[in-house]
């Protein structure tokens, strides 16, 4: 708990009802240790080893961004997601309908925190690209809701040299379709937490492609089928002197008979 308090103090904890709520959750949960199966290959201390000051940045996007004081994050259970929500002043919000969204930024030096909610209607396309230097820590949280009958093509480009813990949560409502691919390169430490919640007759295809030289990459993926639905996940990558771990899990609710789900990871 001492680490939680010192991190929040270092990065200028903001006091509001939203921030206090997630600060309490973070202090109860604490940061994960290697004895936790989900984190047995990633040392939390390595993520915070850069002695950086907190910096603010504007999310660059080609669609209008509004601000939310709060949002329903009931499915979140990750300490670093709680950290981001403890430290952001506002939650960015984008609503899409039959549109293409391009978002990202180049992060130079410092510690950055982001919380973004995207609602998708119709046929939409998202391209996300963030880059960072070795003197950077980045803690993004992205929550995407695919409305009933919508479809989304989501491309995530990760070119980092510093430490990143990327939390992405997607909810697929009835009859929605998701195609997602993540390209990951570099990074001293890069942890991807991806959680997908699927409802009736939704479909998802999730691919990951990665190249690691000297750094550490940890892909954690969880797909939850809350009703009859289909999913496919395939991750492939090349590792040289670095280290890569993959942990994938599929949960099928008892009320989801007829669900199809396939998962594959290959590393060279």
GROMACS .gro file of C-alpha atoms in nm:
model
  268
    1UNK     CA    1   0.000   0.000   0.000
    2UNK     CA    2   0.296   0.229   0.057
    3UNK     CA    3   0.374   0.216  -0.316
    4UNK     CA    4   0.016   0.319  -0.401
    5UNK     CA    5   0.029   0.619  -0.168
    6UNK     CA    6   0.372   0.730  -0.289
    7UNK     CA    7   0.271   0.706  -0.656
    8UNK     CA    8  -0.051   0.903  -0.606
    9UNK     CA    9   0.136   1.167  -0.407
   10UNK     CA   10   0.414   1.190  -0.664
   11UNK     CA   11   0.173   1.239  -0.953
   12UNK     CA   12  -0.039   1.502  -0.777
   13UNK     CA   13  -0.356   1.316  -0.686
   14UNK     CA   14  -0.671   1.512  -0.778
   15UNK     CA   15  -0.949   1.511  -0.521
   16UNK     CA   16  -1.301   1.467  -0.659
   17UNK     CA   17  -1.578   1.212  -0.606
   18UNK     CA   18  -1.464   1.020  -0.916
   19UNK     CA   19  -1.094   1.026  -0.826
   20UNK     CA   20  -1.158   0.938  -0.461
   21UNK     CA   21  -1.375   0.640  -0.560
   22UNK     CA   22  -1.102   0.486  -0.776
   23UNK     CA   23  -0.826   0.582  -0.534
   24UNK     CA   24  -1.008   0.379  -0.268
   25UNK     CA   25  -1.037   0.083  -0.506
   26UNK     CA   26  -0.667   0.109  -0.590
   27UNK     CA   27  -0.564   0.124  -0.225
   28UNK     CA   28  -0.775  -0.184  -0.147
   29UNK     CA   29  -0.647  -0.381  -0.445
   30UNK     CA   30  -0.288  -0.254  -0.449
   31UNK     CA   31  -0.048  -0.299  -0.738
   32UNK     CA   32  -0.006  -0.658  -0.862
   33UNK     CA   33   0.286  -0.874  -0.754
   34UNK     CA   34   0.453  -1.153  -0.946
   35UNK     CA   35   0.278  -1.417  -0.736
   36UNK     CA   36  -0.040  -1.306  -0.915
   37UNK     CA   37  -0.076  -1.540  -1.215
   38UNK     CA   38  -0.181  -1.254  -1.441
   39UNK     CA   39   0.140  -1.066  -1.359
   40UNK     CA   40   0.392  -1.343  -1.295
   41UNK     CA   41   0.617  -1.225  -1.581
   42UNK     CA   42   0.591  -0.848  -1.524
   43UNK     CA   43   0.751  -0.662  -1.232
   44UNK     CA   44   0.550  -0.359  -1.127
   45UNK     CA   45   0.865  -0.189  -1.001
   46UNK     CA   46   1.013  -0.203  -1.353
   47UNK     CA   47   0.720   0.000  -1.483
   48UNK     CA   48   0.780   0.278  -1.230
   49UNK     CA   49   1.160   0.272  -1.243
   50UNK     CA   50   1.170   0.588  -1.457
   51UNK     CA   51   1.176   0.888  -1.223
   52UNK     CA   52   0.941   1.103  -1.429
   53UNK     CA   53   0.718   1.394  -1.341
   54UNK     CA   54   0.354   1.399  -1.442
   55UNK     CA   55   0.277   1.580  -1.768
   56UNK     CA   56  -0.054   1.677  -1.928
   57UNK     CA   57  -0.133   1.638  -2.295
   58UNK     CA   58  -0.422   1.693  -2.531
   59UNK     CA   59  -0.553   1.386  -2.707
   60UNK     CA   60  -0.533   1.448  -3.081
   61UNK     CA   61  -0.841   1.333  -3.270
   62UNK     CA   62  -1.019   1.424  -3.591
   63UNK     CA   63  -1.361   1.402  -3.423
   64UNK     CA   64  -1.496   1.628  -3.146
   65UNK     CA   65  -1.403   1.532  -2.790
   66UNK     CA   66  -1.632   1.617  -2.500
   67UNK     CA   67  -1.572   1.569  -2.128
   68UNK     CA   68  -1.739   1.337  -1.878
   69UNK     CA   69  -1.726   1.377  -1.504
   70UNK     CA   70  -1.793   1.007  -1.452
   71UNK     CA   71  -1.886   0.685  -1.633
   72UNK     CA   72  -1.993   0.331  -1.549
   73UNK     CA   73  -1.673   0.125  -1.526
   74UNK     CA   74  -1.822  -0.169  -1.338
   75UNK     CA   75  -1.623  -0.426  -1.540
   76UNK     CA   76  -1.284  -0.278  -1.455
   77UNK     CA   77  -1.066  -0.474  -1.215
   78UNK     CA   78  -0.711  -0.366  -1.303
   79UNK     CA   79  -0.497  -0.160  -1.066
   80UNK     CA   80  -0.348   0.051  -1.345
   81UNK     CA   81  -0.694   0.136  -1.477
   82UNK     CA   82  -0.782   0.250  -1.125
   83UNK     CA   83  -0.457   0.453  -1.123
   84UNK     CA   84  -0.551   0.638  -1.441
   85UNK     CA   85  -0.901   0.713  -1.312
   86UNK     CA   86  -0.754   0.836  -0.985
   87UNK     CA   87  -0.540   1.091  -1.165
   88UNK     CA   88  -0.736   1.222  -1.466
   89UNK     CA   89  -0.929   1.545  -1.428
   90UNK     CA   90  -1.191   1.449  -1.688
   91UNK     CA   91  -1.282   1.148  -1.897
   92UNK     CA   92  -1.264   1.215  -2.271
   93UNK     CA   93  -1.573   1.106  -2.466
   94UNK     CA   94  -1.622   1.050  -2.840
   95UNK     CA   95  -1.947   0.938  -3.003
   96UNK     CA   96  -1.919   0.790  -3.353
   97UNK     CA   97  -2.177   0.704  -3.617
   98UNK     CA   98  -2.060   0.577  -3.957
   99UNK     CA   99  -1.731   0.763  -3.911
  100UNK     CA  100  -1.354   0.715  -3.912
  101UNK     CA  101  -1.160   0.819  -3.603
  102UNK     CA  102  -0.786   0.885  -3.603
  103UNK     CA  103  -0.635   0.952  -3.263
  104UNK     CA  104  -0.299   0.953  -3.089
  105UNK     CA  105  -0.004   1.167  -2.987
  106UNK     CA  106   0.374   1.168  -2.955
  107UNK     CA  107   0.483   1.162  -2.591
  108UNK     CA  108   0.829   1.300  -2.521
  109UNK     CA  109   0.919   1.297  -2.153
  110UNK     CA  110   0.718   1.245  -1.836
  111UNK     CA  111   0.428   1.040  -1.699
  112UNK     CA  112   0.098   1.056  -1.887
  113UNK     CA  113  -0.251   0.940  -1.790
  114UNK     CA  114  -0.555   0.908  -2.018
  115UNK     CA  115  -0.915   0.787  -1.986
  116UNK     CA  116  -1.127   0.771  -2.301
  117UNK     CA  117  -1.479   0.640  -2.368
  118UNK     CA  118  -1.597   0.579  -2.726
  119UNK     CA  119  -1.952   0.488  -2.830
  120UNK     CA  120  -1.986   0.329  -3.174
  121UNK     CA  121  -2.298   0.324  -3.392
  122UNK     CA  122  -2.323   0.206  -3.753
  123UNK     CA  123  -2.005   0.112  -3.943
  124UNK     CA  124  -1.697   0.276  -3.793
  125UNK     CA  125  -1.320   0.271  -3.819
  126UNK     CA  126  -1.065   0.362  -3.550
  127UNK     CA  127  -0.691   0.404  -3.604
  128UNK     CA  128  -0.494   0.473  -3.287
  129UNK     CA  129  -0.123   0.553  -3.277
  130UNK     CA  130   0.083   0.658  -2.977
  131UNK     CA  131   0.461   0.688  -2.973
  132UNK     CA  132   0.691   0.757  -2.679
  133UNK     CA  133   1.056   0.798  -2.584
  134UNK     CA  134   1.262   0.604  -2.329
  135UNK     CA  135   1.190   0.878  -2.075
  136UNK     CA  136   0.816   0.818  -2.078
  137UNK     CA  137   0.557   0.635  -1.870
  138UNK     CA  138   0.210   0.605  -2.025
  139UNK     CA  139  -0.108   0.469  -1.864
  140UNK     CA  140  -0.398   0.483  -2.114
  141UNK     CA  141  -0.747   0.351  -2.043
  142UNK     CA  142  -0.987   0.310  -2.336
  143UNK     CA  143  -1.345   0.186  -2.306
  144UNK     CA  144  -1.531   0.122  -2.633
  145UNK     CA  145  -1.900   0.031  -2.652
  146UNK     CA  146  -2.032  -0.116  -2.977
  147UNK     CA  147  -2.402  -0.041  -2.990
  148UNK     CA  148  -2.656  -0.295  -3.115
  149UNK     CA  149  -2.592  -0.400  -3.476
  150UNK     CA  150  -2.283  -0.180  -3.516
  151UNK     CA  151  -1.946  -0.282  -3.659
  152UNK     CA  152  -1.597  -0.157  -3.581
  153UNK     CA  153  -1.258  -0.198  -3.744
  154UNK     CA  154  -1.000  -0.105  -3.478
  155UNK     CA  155  -0.627  -0.073  -3.551
  156UNK     CA  156  -0.390  -0.002  -3.264
  157UNK     CA  157  -0.029   0.097  -3.343
  158UNK     CA  158   0.213   0.090  -3.050
  159UNK     CA  159   0.564   0.231  -3.098
  160UNK     CA  160   0.699   0.292  -2.750
  161UNK     CA  161   1.044   0.304  -2.596
  162UNK     CA  162   0.942   0.368  -2.235
  163UNK     CA  163   0.699   0.198  -1.995
  164UNK     CA  164   0.335   0.148  -2.093
  165UNK     CA  165   0.038  -0.025  -1.931
  166UNK     CA  166  -0.246  -0.012  -2.184
  167UNK     CA  167  -0.595  -0.105  -2.061
  168UNK     CA  168  -0.861  -0.154  -2.329
  169UNK     CA  169  -1.214  -0.270  -2.253
  170UNK     CA  170  -1.469  -0.342  -2.526
  171UNK     CA  171  -1.838  -0.422  -2.484
  172UNK     CA  172  -2.012  -0.576  -2.785
  173UNK     CA  173  -2.387  -0.537  -2.768
  174UNK     CA  174  -2.635  -0.759  -2.952
  175UNK     CA  175  -2.545  -0.831  -3.315
  176UNK     CA  176  -2.233  -0.611  -3.318
  177UNK     CA  177  -1.908  -0.699  -3.499
  178UNK     CA  178  -1.548  -0.622  -3.405
  179UNK     CA  179  -1.230  -0.663  -3.609
  180UNK     CA  180  -0.922  -0.556  -3.412
  181UNK     CA  181  -0.549  -0.574  -3.480
  182UNK     CA  182  -0.267  -0.451  -3.255
  183UNK     CA  183   0.086  -0.388  -3.385
  184UNK     CA  184   0.344  -0.362  -3.104
  185UNK     CA  185   0.711  -0.265  -3.136
  186UNK     CA  186   0.987  -0.170  -2.894
  187UNK     CA  187   0.914  -0.064  -2.535
  188UNK     CA  188   1.122  -0.109  -2.224
  189UNK     CA  189   0.808  -0.252  -2.064
  190UNK     CA  190   0.475  -0.284  -2.247
  191UNK     CA  191   0.175  -0.447  -2.084
  192UNK     CA  192  -0.147  -0.484  -2.286
  193UNK     CA  193  -0.461  -0.565  -2.089
  194UNK     CA  194  -0.747  -0.635  -2.330
  195UNK     CA  195  -1.090  -0.739  -2.207
  196UNK     CA  196  -1.384  -0.809  -2.439
  197UNK     CA  197  -1.744  -0.860  -2.321
  198UNK     CA  198  -1.972  -1.017  -2.582
  199UNK     CA  199  -2.350  -1.025  -2.583
  200UNK     CA  200  -2.605  -1.208  -2.801
  201UNK     CA  201  -2.493  -1.288  -3.159
  202UNK     CA  202  -2.191  -1.059  -3.143
  203UNK     CA  203  -1.868  -1.151  -3.323
  204UNK     CA  204  -1.506  -1.057  -3.266
  205UNK     CA  205  -1.182  -1.122  -3.453
  206UNK     CA  206  -0.875  -1.006  -3.261
  207UNK     CA  207  -0.520  -1.026  -3.397
  208UNK     CA  208  -0.192  -0.920  -3.243
  209UNK     CA  209   0.142  -0.877  -3.423
  210UNK     CA  210   0.455  -0.789  -3.228
  211UNK     CA  211   0.831  -0.747  -3.262
  212UNK     CA  212   1.049  -0.727  -2.951
  213UNK     CA  213   1.422  -0.659  -2.954
  214UNK     CA  214   1.550  -0.596  -2.601
  215UNK     CA  215   1.237  -0.499  -2.410
  216UNK     CA  216   0.952  -0.678  -2.237
  217UNK     CA  217   0.602  -0.731  -2.379
  218UNK     CA  218   0.315  -0.885  -2.186
  219UNK     CA  219  -0.017  -0.950  -2.363
  220UNK     CA  220  -0.308  -1.033  -2.134
  221UNK     CA  221  -0.637  -1.110  -2.309
  222UNK     CA  222  -0.974  -1.209  -2.164
  223UNK     CA  223  -1.289  -1.269  -2.370
  224UNK     CA  224  -1.618  -1.315  -2.187
  225UNK     CA  225  -1.916  -1.458  -2.374
  226UNK     CA  226  -2.217  -1.342  -2.175
  227UNK     CA  227  -2.458  -1.494  -2.430
  228UNK     CA  228  -2.434  -1.695  -2.753
  229UNK     CA  229  -2.159  -1.535  -2.964
  230UNK     CA  230  -1.839  -1.604  -3.160
  231UNK     CA  231  -1.477  -1.498  -3.119
  232UNK     CA  232  -1.133  -1.565  -3.268
  233UNK     CA  233  -0.799  -1.449  -3.128
  234UNK     CA  234  -0.461  -1.494  -3.294
  235UNK     CA  235  -0.129  -1.345  -3.179
  236UNK     CA  236   0.204  -1.383  -3.362
  237UNK     CA  237   0.542  -1.225  -3.306
  238UNK     CA  238   0.920  -1.222  -3.332
  239UNK     CA  239   1.143  -1.200  -3.025
  240UNK     CA  240   1.518  -1.138  -3.033
  241UNK     CA  241   1.689  -1.058  -2.701
  242UNK     CA  242   1.372  -0.942  -2.532
  243UNK     CA  243   1.099  -1.124  -2.346
  244UNK     CA  244   0.735  -1.186  -2.437
  245UNK     CA  245   0.454  -1.347  -2.243
  246UNK     CA  246   0.096  -1.421  -2.343
  247UNK     CA  247  -0.194  -1.507  -2.116
  248UNK     CA  248  -0.529  -1.562  -2.281
  249UNK     CA  249  -0.853  -1.675  -2.122
  250UNK     CA  250  -1.203  -1.740  -2.251
  251UNK     CA  251  -1.508  -1.736  -2.026
  252UNK     CA  252  -1.838  -1.878  -2.150
  253UNK     CA  253  -2.142  -1.813  -1.935
  254UNK     CA  254  -2.383  -2.099  -1.866
  255UNK     CA  255  -2.649  -1.901  -2.051
  256UNK     CA  256  -2.436  -1.897  -2.371
  257UNK     CA  257  -2.484  -2.241  -2.536
  258UNK     CA  258  -2.367  -2.260  -2.897
  259UNK     CA  259  -2.082  -2.014  -2.840
  260UNK     CA  260  -1.770  -2.058  -3.057
  261UNK     CA  261  -1.431  -1.928  -2.947
  262UNK     CA  262  -1.077  -1.997  -3.073
  263UNK     CA  263  -0.742  -1.869  -2.943
  264UNK     CA  264  -0.384  -1.906  -3.073
  265UNK     CA  265  -0.043  -1.755  -2.987
  266UNK     CA  266   0.281  -1.819  -3.181
  267UNK     CA  267   0.622  -1.667  -3.108
  268UNK     CA  268   0.940  -1.705  -3.313
   0.00000   0.00000   0.00000
